[in-house]
Amino acid sequence: MTTTPSDTGSPARLIEARSIDWVPESERHGKLWHQGPLWFLGNFQYFSIPIGFIGPSMGLSLGWTVVASVLGIAVGTVFMAFHASQGPTMGLPQLIQSRAQFGYRGVVVPLLATLFTYIAFNVADTVLLSEGLNSSFSWNPTLIAILATVAGAGLAIFGHDWLHKAFRILLYVSLPIMTILTIGVISGGAGGSWDSSHYGFTWVAFMAQFAACAAYNITYAPYVSDYSRYLPTNTPARSVIAAVFFGASSSAIWLISLGAWLSIALGATDGLAGLQTAGNTIFPSLGNVAALLSALALTATMGMNAYGGMLTVLTTVDSIRPIKPKTTARVVTVLGLAVLWYLVASSISSGSVATVFSALTLMLYILVPWTATNLVDFFVVRRGHYAIADLFTPNGIYGAWGWRGLTAFAIGLLSEIPFMVLPTIGGWSFVGPVASALGDVDIAWLVGLAVTSVAYWLLGRSLDLAAEESERRRSDEQLSGQGPE
């Protein structure tokens, strides 16, 4: 494996030099305390608010929506946080590490699934921003979509350090504004009322809200370690897990619960418009400022998605034909992804809430088999011991095709189908036979999680871990400069 020195510390070079390559210890300039603010703001933006609309739109009461949201976010964030601990250990983008389970070329399967999630998120984000800012300020939706796409792509091009900086700045500015607004809602200063007879409890609505919230943070799993890979190797795993968990879960629960209130108490159908109305009722222009800051935070999150998507594309290309990671490849890839998500977003005519729910449901079904395979391998089967150099060659100990990971992934995905409740997408929907028998209650992802985990654990028992350990020591020597290049 060839690595190139990073130029991130040079004043003359603002764009991150690294992409899918390994980050040596000498370049591990990340700080643990950056993780909490990064992931707090990752969810402290507009996308979180419409997720709170899902349960109420199906008749779920405010109390039950909050309960389902808290449980769903807690479950989804556990998986996300455990993936984050892999970054300092390996110094690699998340999906490069997945070559250990799926093989150097076999990793293309989860890579394509992950690329779908990045594009789906930014498509949904673009739709949300266009509709929201148009509803709130009557701004031209096409111009909004273009500006958001350009800004998100620009952040992704500048890379890791600039994304961290942008998120911290936005957090410092938006946190006090949203705190004041939330206090106003709790104290009754934002107005609002509702007929409680219109809302109650159903398992269909509860599980839909639960699944959407679980999906929200599970979808960060394929790239959470992309932002922790610059942490020193000796960073305690528990500290990384805790920082990411509390950062990502607290802001999500906060704004999703606020979104549920906006939907029920104000009858809001658009998150930004509802935020604006509530804030301006408390203090003049408070809602305007809150809406704009929430929109800016979502634009920064689009940059994060584009950055992860770029790493995914380059990993896919490298898995087919080895490449030397260069800044030019990063820039061209980000620009290509930006054009793609803009074109898809501009073709969508459904409402923002429907777009969010459909995107999260599909992402959850696709990503659960991958996250189960990856975590079982890292924490149970191989226990964090990998030959890093072998992840960069199809002739290494992990091979070109990892049949164990691919088999477990396929088994898990197939096991979900009878339990699926797919929302209407382009006039088409699907309810599996078991889900139909359960009254359209969606537990497909829970089934996929359990089945994939057991399948990979059983298949992983045939691995020759003793042979891998000797290769790992050789790899460590090579990376430290003590062995052959």
Short mmCIF file of C-alpha atoms in Angstrom, two decimals:
data_model
loop_
_atom_site.label_atom_id
_atom_site.label_comp_id
_atom_site.label_asym_id
_atom_site.label_seq_id
_atom_site.Cartn_x
_atom_site.Cartn_y
_atom_site.Cartn_z
CA MET A 1 0.00 0.00 0.00
CA THR A 2 1.30 3.43 -0.93
CA THR A 3 0.54 6.47 1.17
CA THR A 4 1.21 10.10 0.50
CA PRO A 5 1.94 12.83 3.01
CA SER A 6 -1.03 14.92 3.99
CA ASP A 7 -0.95 18.61 3.20
CA THR A 8 -3.73 19.57 5.59
CA GLY A 9 -1.32 21.34 7.93
CA SER A 10 0.13 23.59 5.24
CA PRO A 11 -1.29 27.12 4.93
CA ALA A 12 -0.77 26.89 1.19
CA ARG A 13 -2.96 23.85 0.89
CA LEU A 14 -6.52 24.10 2.22
CA ILE A 15 -7.98 21.07 0.49
CA GLU A 16 -7.56 17.73 2.27
CA ALA A 17 -5.01 15.53 0.50
CA ARG A 18 -6.13 12.11 1.72
CA SER A 19 -9.13 10.20 0.46
CA ILE A 20 -9.42 6.41 0.84
CA ASP A 21 -5.86 5.76 1.98
CA TRP A 22 -4.66 4.88 5.48
CA VAL A 23 -3.91 7.76 7.87
CA PRO A 24 -0.54 7.22 9.60
CA GLU A 25 -0.13 8.01 13.28
CA SER A 26 1.93 11.12 12.51
CA GLU A 27 -1.12 12.68 10.85
CA ARG A 28 -3.68 11.79 13.51
CA HIS A 29 -4.45 15.41 14.44
CA GLY A 30 -8.11 14.81 15.34
CA LYS A 31 -9.44 15.66 18.81
CA LEU A 32 -11.93 13.56 20.73
CA TRP A 33 -13.98 16.57 21.84
CA HIS A 34 -14.68 17.41 18.19
CA GLN A 35 -16.78 14.26 17.81
CA GLY A 36 -19.64 15.37 20.05
CA PRO A 37 -20.26 18.77 18.38
CA LEU A 38 -19.86 17.26 14.90
CA TRP A 39 -22.55 14.63 15.38
CA PHE A 40 -24.75 16.86 17.53
CA LEU A 41 -25.00 19.33 14.68
CA GLY A 42 -25.21 16.48 12.16
CA ASN A 43 -28.74 15.99 13.50
CA PHE A 44 -29.34 19.53 14.76
CA GLN A 45 -30.82 20.64 11.45
CA TYR A 46 -33.95 20.69 9.37
CA PHE A 47 -34.00 17.01 8.33
CA SER A 48 -34.67 15.94 11.93
CA ILE A 49 -37.85 18.00 12.27
CA PRO A 50 -39.99 16.30 9.55
CA ILE A 51 -39.15 12.89 11.03
CA GLY A 52 -41.33 13.97 13.94
CA PHE A 53 -44.22 14.40 11.47
CA ILE A 54 -44.32 10.70 10.53
CA GLY A 55 -46.12 9.30 13.60
CA PRO A 56 -48.65 12.16 13.90
CA SER A 57 -49.47 11.87 10.18
CA MET A 58 -50.62 8.31 10.99
CA GLY A 59 -52.60 9.37 14.08
CA LEU A 60 -49.93 8.76 16.74
CA SER A 61 -50.21 11.01 19.78
CA LEU A 62 -47.49 13.41 20.84
CA GLY A 63 -46.52 11.32 23.87
CA TRP A 64 -46.28 8.06 21.94
CA THR A 65 -44.41 9.78 19.09
CA VAL A 66 -41.80 10.99 21.57
CA VAL A 67 -41.50 7.51 23.15
CA ALA A 68 -41.10 5.83 19.75
CA SER A 69 -38.56 8.48 18.72
CA VAL A 70 -36.43 8.15 21.84
CA LEU A 71 -36.33 4.35 21.56
CA GLY A 72 -35.65 4.41 17.82
CA ILE A 73 -32.87 6.98 18.07
CA ALA A 74 -31.28 5.11 20.98
CA VAL A 75 -31.22 1.83 19.04
CA GLY A 76 -29.95 3.38 15.81
CA THR A 77 -27.27 5.45 17.52
CA VAL A 78 -25.81 2.43 19.32
CA PHE A 79 -24.84 0.91 15.98
CA MET A 80 -23.54 4.23 14.68
CA ALA A 81 -21.42 4.86 17.78
CA PHE A 82 -19.82 1.42 17.74
CA HIS A 83 -18.81 1.93 14.11
CA ALA A 84 -17.19 5.23 15.14
CA SER A 85 -14.78 3.39 17.44
CA GLN A 86 -13.32 1.62 14.41
CA GLY A 87 -11.81 4.85 13.03
CA PRO A 88 -8.99 5.35 15.56
CA THR A 89 -8.19 1.62 15.59
CA MET A 90 -7.74 1.34 11.83
CA GLY A 91 -7.24 4.86 10.46
CA LEU A 92 -9.39 3.99 7.45
CA PRO A 93 -12.64 5.04 5.84
CA GLN A 94 -15.42 2.73 7.02
CA LEU A 95 -16.00 0.87 3.78
CA ILE A 96 -12.34 0.18 3.08
CA GLN A 97 -12.40 -1.73 6.37
CA SER A 98 -15.39 -3.70 5.06
CA ARG A 99 -13.10 -5.42 2.56
CA ALA A 100 -12.17 -7.72 5.44
CA GLN A 101 -15.70 -9.10 5.45
CA PHE A 102 -16.68 -8.82 1.77
CA GLY A 103 -13.36 -9.05 -0.05
CA TYR A 104 -11.38 -6.52 -2.06
CA ARG A 105 -13.87 -6.65 -4.95
CA GLY A 106 -16.86 -8.11 -3.12
CA VAL A 107 -17.11 -4.91 -1.06
CA VAL A 108 -18.67 -3.33 -4.16
CA VAL A 109 -22.01 -4.84 -3.03
CA PRO A 110 -22.29 -2.87 0.24
CA LEU A 111 -20.57 0.07 -1.45
CA LEU A 112 -23.40 0.40 -3.96
CA ALA A 113 -25.95 0.08 -1.15
CA THR A 114 -24.14 2.80 0.78
CA LEU A 115 -23.81 5.08 -2.24
CA PHE A 116 -27.59 4.87 -2.60
CA THR A 117 -27.99 6.17 0.96
CA TYR A 118 -25.71 9.17 0.37
CA ILE A 119 -27.54 10.15 -2.80
CA ALA A 120 -30.96 9.50 -1.21
CA PHE A 121 -30.08 11.70 1.76
CA ASN A 122 -28.93 14.59 -0.40
CA VAL A 123 -31.91 14.22 -2.71
CA ALA A 124 -34.23 14.39 0.32
CA ASP A 125 -32.20 17.28 1.77
CA THR A 126 -32.49 19.25 -1.47
CA VAL A 127 -36.26 18.67 -1.61
CA LEU A 128 -36.62 19.69 2.04
CA LEU A 129 -34.63 22.90 1.59
CA SER A 130 -36.40 23.86 -1.63
CA GLU A 131 -39.89 23.33 -0.20
CA GLY A 132 -39.07 24.67 3.25
CA LEU A 133 -37.40 27.93 2.28
CA ASN A 134 -40.02 28.49 -0.40
CA SER A 135 -42.80 28.03 2.18
CA SER A 136 -41.06 30.17 4.78
CA PHE A 137 -39.63 33.02 2.70
CA SER A 138 -41.14 32.52 -0.78
CA TRP A 139 -37.66 32.05 -2.21
CA ASN A 140 -37.26 30.45 -5.64
CA PRO A 141 -37.04 26.67 -5.05
CA THR A 142 -34.82 26.06 -8.08
CA LEU A 143 -32.31 28.69 -6.98
CA ILE A 144 -32.34 27.24 -3.44
CA ALA A 145 -31.61 23.76 -4.78
CA ILE A 146 -28.71 25.03 -6.89
CA LEU A 147 -27.14 27.06 -4.07
CA ALA A 148 -27.51 24.22 -1.55
CA THR A 149 -25.93 21.77 -3.98
CA VAL A 150 -22.98 24.08 -4.69
CA ALA A 151 -22.41 24.80 -0.99
CA GLY A 152 -22.61 21.13 0.02
CA ALA A 153 -20.24 20.09 -2.77
CA GLY A 154 -17.81 22.88 -1.83
CA LEU A 155 -17.56 21.73 1.78
CA ALA A 156 -16.99 18.13 0.65
CA ILE A 157 -14.20 19.23 -1.68
CA PHE A 158 -12.33 21.09 1.07
CA GLY A 159 -12.71 17.97 3.19
CA HIS A 160 -12.48 16.60 6.71
CA ASP A 161 -11.11 19.56 8.66
CA TRP A 162 -13.36 22.17 7.04
CA LEU A 163 -16.45 20.07 7.66
CA HIS A 164 -15.54 19.87 11.35
CA LYS A 165 -15.01 23.66 11.49
CA ALA A 166 -18.26 24.46 9.70
CA PHE A 167 -20.25 22.23 12.03
CA ARG A 168 -18.73 23.75 15.17
CA ILE A 169 -19.40 27.33 14.03
CA LEU A 170 -23.01 26.56 13.14
CA LEU A 171 -23.49 24.79 16.45
CA TYR A 172 -22.27 27.76 18.48
CA VAL A 173 -24.64 30.09 16.64
CA SER A 174 -27.75 27.90 16.38
CA LEU A 175 -27.76 26.26 19.83
CA PRO A 176 -28.87 29.35 21.82
CA ILE A 177 -31.53 30.23 19.23
CA MET A 178 -33.07 26.75 19.28
CA THR A 179 -32.86 26.65 23.07
CA ILE A 180 -34.88 29.85 23.37
CA LEU A 181 -37.43 28.58 20.84
CA THR A 182 -37.83 25.26 22.64
CA ILE A 183 -38.28 26.95 26.02
CA GLY A 184 -40.94 29.10 24.40
CA VAL A 185 -42.76 26.01 23.12
CA ILE A 186 -42.65 24.29 26.53
CA SER A 187 -43.83 27.41 28.36
CA GLY A 188 -46.72 27.96 25.96
CA GLY A 189 -45.28 31.06 24.33
CA ALA A 190 -45.43 29.53 20.84
CA GLY A 191 -49.22 29.02 20.99
CA GLY A 192 -50.71 25.91 19.46
CA SER A 193 -53.55 23.53 20.38
CA TRP A 194 -55.03 20.24 19.19
CA ASP A 195 -57.95 17.88 19.56
CA SER A 196 -56.60 14.87 21.47
CA SER A 197 -59.40 12.68 20.08
CA HIS A 198 -57.65 12.79 16.70
CA TYR A 199 -54.52 11.13 18.07
CA GLY A 200 -53.83 7.92 19.97
CA PHE A 201 -51.81 4.72 19.65
CA THR A 202 -51.51 2.10 16.91
CA TRP A 203 -48.69 -0.37 16.43
CA VAL A 204 -48.42 0.52 12.74
CA ALA A 205 -47.81 4.20 13.50
CA PHE A 206 -45.58 3.47 16.51
CA MET A 207 -43.33 1.08 14.56
CA ALA A 208 -43.19 3.45 11.58
CA GLN A 209 -41.94 6.24 13.85
CA PHE A 210 -39.58 3.86 15.66
CA ALA A 211 -38.11 2.50 12.42
CA ALA A 212 -37.68 5.95 10.86
CA CYS A 213 -35.78 7.17 13.93
CA ALA A 214 -33.60 4.04 14.09
CA ALA A 215 -32.84 4.42 10.39
CA TYR A 216 -31.87 8.05 10.83
CA ASN A 217 -28.71 7.29 12.79
CA ILE A 218 -28.01 3.82 11.39
CA THR A 219 -27.61 5.53 8.03
CA TYR A 220 -24.59 7.38 9.46
CA ALA A 221 -22.89 4.02 10.13
CA PRO A 222 -21.17 3.65 6.72
CA TYR A 223 -19.23 6.87 7.19
CA VAL A 224 -19.09 7.69 10.89
CA SER A 225 -15.53 6.36 11.18
CA ASP A 226 -14.52 8.51 8.20
CA TYR A 227 -14.63 11.37 10.71
CA SER A 228 -12.92 9.54 13.57
CA ARG A 229 -10.03 8.05 11.57
CA TYR A 230 -7.84 11.07 12.31
CA LEU A 231 -8.01 10.38 16.05
CA PRO A 232 -4.86 8.88 17.63
CA THR A 233 -4.78 5.09 17.78
CA ASN A 234 -4.73 5.09 21.59
CA THR A 235 -8.00 7.03 21.86
CA PRO A 236 -10.22 4.96 24.21
CA ALA A 237 -13.00 3.21 22.30
CA ARG A 238 -15.49 3.86 25.09
CA SER A 239 -14.82 7.57 24.90
CA VAL A 240 -15.39 7.67 21.15
CA ILE A 241 -18.60 5.63 21.48
CA ALA A 242 -19.91 7.87 24.26
CA ALA A 243 -19.06 11.12 22.45
CA VAL A 244 -20.74 10.04 19.23
CA PHE A 245 -23.74 8.46 20.96
CA PHE A 246 -24.65 11.46 23.11
CA GLY A 247 -23.85 13.95 20.37
CA ALA A 248 -25.95 12.29 17.68
CA SER A 249 -28.83 11.08 19.87
CA SER A 250 -29.51 14.19 21.97
CA SER A 251 -29.96 16.61 19.07
CA ALA A 252 -32.05 14.11 17.09
CA ILE A 253 -34.43 13.44 19.99
CA TRP A 254 -34.71 17.17 20.65
CA LEU A 255 -35.68 18.22 17.13
CA ILE A 256 -37.77 15.17 16.26
CA SER A 257 -39.85 15.78 19.40
CA LEU A 258 -40.12 19.45 18.44
CA GLY A 259 -41.23 18.38 14.98
CA ALA A 260 -43.97 16.20 16.45
CA TRP A 261 -45.24 19.18 18.43
CA LEU A 262 -45.18 21.43 15.35
CA SER A 263 -47.17 18.84 13.41
CA ILE A 264 -49.80 18.26 16.11
CA ALA A 265 -50.09 21.65 17.84
CA LEU A 266 -49.64 23.95 14.83
CA GLY A 267 -50.81 21.59 12.09
CA ALA A 268 -47.54 22.21 10.25
CA THR A 269 -46.91 20.24 7.06
CA ASP A 270 -43.46 21.73 6.46
CA GLY A 271 -40.77 21.72 9.12
CA LEU A 272 -39.14 25.05 8.33
CA ALA A 273 -42.46 26.86 8.00
CA GLY A 274 -43.59 25.39 11.32
CA LEU A 275 -40.32 26.40 12.97
CA GLN A 276 -40.68 29.91 11.62
CA THR A 277 -44.29 30.25 12.84
CA ALA A 278 -43.52 28.98 16.34
CA GLY A 279 -40.41 31.15 16.73
CA ASN A 280 -42.02 34.33 15.44
CA THR A 281 -44.91 33.82 17.86
CA ILE A 282 -42.45 33.79 20.76
CA PHE A 283 -40.35 36.77 19.60
CA PRO A 284 -40.46 38.73 16.34
CA SER A 285 -37.96 37.30 13.81
CA LEU A 286 -36.87 34.48 16.15
CA GLY A 287 -38.49 31.95 13.86
CA ASN A 288 -36.89 33.49 10.77
CA VAL A 289 -33.43 33.17 12.30
CA ALA A 290 -34.08 29.63 13.55
CA ALA A 291 -35.32 28.52 10.13
CA LEU A 292 -32.31 29.98 8.32
CA LEU A 293 -29.79 28.45 10.73
CA SER A 294 -31.51 25.06 10.51
CA ALA A 295 -31.34 25.28 6.71
CA LEU A 296 -27.63 26.16 6.83
CA ALA A 297 -26.95 23.19 9.12
CA LEU A 298 -28.74 20.89 6.68
CA THR A 299 -26.60 22.29 3.86
CA ALA A 300 -23.48 21.44 5.90
CA THR A 301 -24.83 17.93 6.36
CA MET A 302 -25.17 17.67 2.59
CA GLY A 303 -21.43 18.33 2.48
CA MET A 304 -20.86 15.48 4.90
CA ASN A 305 -22.96 13.15 2.73
CA ALA A 306 -21.10 14.24 -0.39
CA TYR A 307 -17.76 13.63 1.32
CA GLY A 308 -18.83 10.12 2.31
CA GLY A 309 -20.23 9.50 -1.15
CA MET A 310 -16.93 10.53 -2.70
CA LEU A 311 -15.04 8.06 -0.52
CA THR A 312 -17.53 5.37 -1.49
CA VAL A 313 -17.16 5.99 -5.21
CA LEU A 314 -13.35 6.01 -5.05
CA THR A 315 -13.38 2.83 -2.97
CA THR A 316 -15.63 1.20 -5.58
CA VAL A 317 -13.31 2.21 -8.42
CA ASP A 318 -10.25 1.09 -6.45
CA SER A 319 -11.89 -2.28 -5.80
CA ILE A 320 -12.22 -2.85 -9.54
CA ARG A 321 -9.00 -1.20 -10.71
CA PRO A 322 -6.45 0.00 -8.12
CA ILE A 323 -5.93 3.77 -8.17
CA LYS A 324 -3.65 6.25 -6.42
CA PRO A 325 -5.86 8.60 -4.39
CA LYS A 326 -5.38 12.18 -5.55
CA THR A 327 -7.08 15.51 -4.87
CA THR A 328 -8.26 15.76 -8.48
CA ALA A 329 -10.16 12.48 -8.19
CA ARG A 330 -11.85 13.72 -5.02
CA VAL A 331 -12.96 16.98 -6.63
CA VAL A 332 -14.27 15.40 -9.84
CA THR A 333 -16.15 12.74 -7.91
CA VAL A 334 -17.84 15.24 -5.60
CA LEU A 335 -18.91 17.39 -8.55
CA GLY A 336 -20.33 14.34 -10.36
CA LEU A 337 -22.34 13.32 -7.30
CA ALA A 338 -23.63 16.88 -6.90
CA VAL A 339 -24.99 16.92 -10.45
CA LEU A 340 -26.62 13.53 -9.89
CA TRP A 341 -28.44 14.35 -6.65
CA TYR A 342 -29.58 17.72 -8.01
CA LEU A 343 -31.09 16.15 -11.13
CA VAL A 344 -32.89 13.46 -9.12
CA ALA A 345 -34.19 15.98 -6.56
CA SER A 346 -35.51 18.28 -9.28
CA SER A 347 -37.59 15.41 -10.70
CA ILE A 348 -39.39 14.61 -7.41
CA SER A 349 -42.94 15.88 -7.04
CA SER A 350 -43.98 14.20 -3.75
CA GLY A 351 -44.12 16.13 -0.47
CA SER A 352 -41.14 16.47 1.85
CA VAL A 353 -42.49 14.21 4.61
CA ALA A 354 -43.27 11.42 2.13
CA THR A 355 -39.80 11.80 0.60
CA VAL A 356 -38.10 11.58 4.01
CA PHE A 357 -40.09 8.52 5.11
CA SER A 358 -39.54 6.65 1.83
CA ALA A 359 -35.81 7.41 1.80
CA LEU A 360 -35.28 6.34 5.43
CA THR A 361 -37.26 3.12 4.99
CA LEU A 362 -35.27 2.02 1.95
CA MET A 363 -31.94 2.97 3.54
CA LEU A 364 -32.76 1.00 6.67
CA TYR A 365 -33.59 -2.18 4.76
CA ILE A 366 -30.40 -1.98 2.71
CA LEU A 367 -27.93 -0.96 5.42
CA VAL A 368 -28.96 -3.29 8.25
CA PRO A 369 -27.37 -6.44 6.71
CA TRP A 370 -24.14 -4.55 6.18
CA THR A 371 -23.94 -3.02 9.66
CA ALA A 372 -24.66 -6.38 11.29
CA THR A 373 -21.93 -8.13 9.26
CA ASN A 374 -19.36 -5.40 9.90
CA LEU A 375 -19.93 -5.09 13.65
CA VAL A 376 -20.05 -8.84 14.31
CA ASP A 377 -16.77 -9.21 12.44
CA PHE A 378 -15.06 -6.32 14.25
CA PHE A 379 -16.25 -6.96 17.80
CA VAL A 380 -16.94 -10.70 17.91
CA VAL A 381 -15.07 -12.58 15.18
CA ARG A 382 -11.81 -10.69 14.51
CA ARG A 383 -12.01 -8.41 17.57
CA GLY A 384 -10.41 -5.41 15.89
CA HIS A 385 -7.33 -7.24 14.58
CA TYR A 386 -6.75 -6.60 10.88
CA ALA A 387 -3.85 -6.59 8.44
CA ILE A 388 -4.27 -3.04 7.10
CA ALA A 389 -1.93 -3.48 4.13
CA ASP A 390 -3.91 -6.51 2.93
CA LEU A 391 -7.05 -4.40 2.62
CA PHE A 392 -5.41 -2.66 -0.33
CA THR A 393 -4.75 -5.71 -2.50
CA PRO A 394 -7.00 -8.44 -3.94
CA ASN A 395 -4.17 -10.91 -3.32
CA GLY A 396 -4.09 -10.39 0.43
CA ILE A 397 -5.48 -12.63 3.15
CA TYR A 398 -9.00 -11.22 2.69
CA GLY A 399 -9.13 -12.16 -0.98
CA ALA A 400 -11.04 -10.62 -3.85
CA TRP A 401 -14.43 -12.01 -2.82
CA GLY A 402 -15.38 -12.55 0.83
CA TRP A 403 -17.99 -15.29 0.51
CA ARG A 404 -18.84 -15.23 4.20
CA GLY A 405 -19.78 -11.55 4.26
CA LEU A 406 -21.58 -11.69 0.92
CA THR A 407 -23.55 -14.75 1.97
CA ALA A 408 -24.57 -13.24 5.31
CA PHE A 409 -25.56 -9.99 3.59
CA ALA A 410 -27.72 -11.84 1.05
CA ILE A 411 -29.36 -14.02 3.70
CA GLY A 412 -30.15 -10.98 5.84
CA LEU A 413 -31.60 -8.98 2.95
CA LEU A 414 -33.76 -11.87 1.76
CA SER A 415 -35.03 -12.51 5.28
CA GLU A 416 -36.41 -8.95 5.40
CA ILE A 417 -38.63 -9.25 2.33
CA PRO A 418 -41.63 -11.07 3.92
CA PHE A 419 -41.67 -8.47 6.71
CA MET A 420 -41.27 -5.33 4.56
CA VAL A 421 -43.76 -2.46 4.45
CA LEU A 422 -42.47 -0.26 1.65
CA PRO A 423 -44.08 3.20 1.40
CA THR A 424 -45.46 4.35 -1.93
CA ILE A 425 -42.63 5.28 -4.28
CA GLY A 426 -43.52 6.45 -7.77
CA GLY A 427 -46.98 4.95 -7.46
CA TRP A 428 -45.63 1.55 -6.36
CA SER A 429 -45.65 0.02 -2.90
CA PHE A 430 -45.11 -3.40 -1.32
CA VAL A 431 -46.26 -5.17 1.83
CA GLY A 432 -44.73 -8.56 2.59
CA PRO A 433 -47.01 -11.50 3.49
CA VAL A 434 -45.86 -11.67 7.12
CA ALA A 435 -46.15 -7.90 7.52
CA SER A 436 -49.67 -8.10 6.10
CA ALA A 437 -50.57 -10.78 8.64
CA LEU A 438 -49.19 -8.51 11.38
CA GLY A 439 -51.45 -5.67 10.31
CA ASP A 440 -48.78 -3.83 8.28
CA VAL A 441 -46.47 -3.49 11.30
CA ASP A 442 -42.91 -3.16 9.94
CA ILE A 443 -40.29 -5.26 11.74
CA ALA A 444 -38.30 -6.19 8.62
CA TRP A 445 -35.09 -4.46 9.70
CA LEU A 446 -35.13 -6.11 13.14
CA VAL A 447 -35.45 -9.52 11.47
CA GLY A 448 -32.64 -8.66 9.04
CA LEU A 449 -30.41 -7.52 11.89
CA ALA A 450 -30.85 -10.73 13.88
CA VAL A 451 -30.60 -13.10 10.92
CA THR A 452 -27.50 -11.43 9.43
CA SER A 453 -25.70 -11.34 12.79
CA VAL A 454 -26.25 -15.03 13.46
CA ALA A 455 -25.42 -16.00 9.87
CA TYR A 456 -22.09 -14.16 9.83
CA TRP A 457 -21.12 -15.38 13.31
CA LEU A 458 -21.66 -18.98 12.21
CA LEU A 459 -19.82 -18.51 8.92
CA GLY A 460 -16.98 -16.65 10.64
CA ARG A 461 -16.17 -19.62 12.85
CA SER A 462 -14.37 -21.24 9.90
CA LEU A 463 -11.82 -18.39 9.62
CA ASP A 464 -8.15 -19.21 10.32
CA LEU A 465 -7.52 -16.38 12.77
CA ALA A 466 -4.07 -17.70 13.74
CA ALA A 467 -2.85 -17.32 10.16
CA GLU A 468 -4.38 -13.86 9.98
CA GLU A 469 -2.52 -12.81 13.15
CA SER A 470 0.88 -13.46 11.58
CA GLU A 471 -0.16 -11.44 8.54
CA ARG A 472 -1.34 -8.65 10.81
CA ARG A 473 2.09 -8.42 12.45
CA ARG A 474 3.73 -8.30 9.03
CA SER A 475 1.32 -5.57 7.97
CA ASP A 476 2.03 -3.50 11.09
CA GLU A 477 5.77 -3.72 10.43
CA GLN A 478 5.28 -2.66 6.83
CA LEU A 479 3.16 0.32 7.78
CA SER A 480 5.62 1.46 10.42
CA GLY A 481 8.45 1.35 7.91
CA GLN A 482 10.17 -1.64 9.49
CA GLY A 483 9.26 -4.07 6.75
CA PRO A 484 9.34 -4.18 2.94
CA GLU A 485 7.29 -1.70 0.93
#
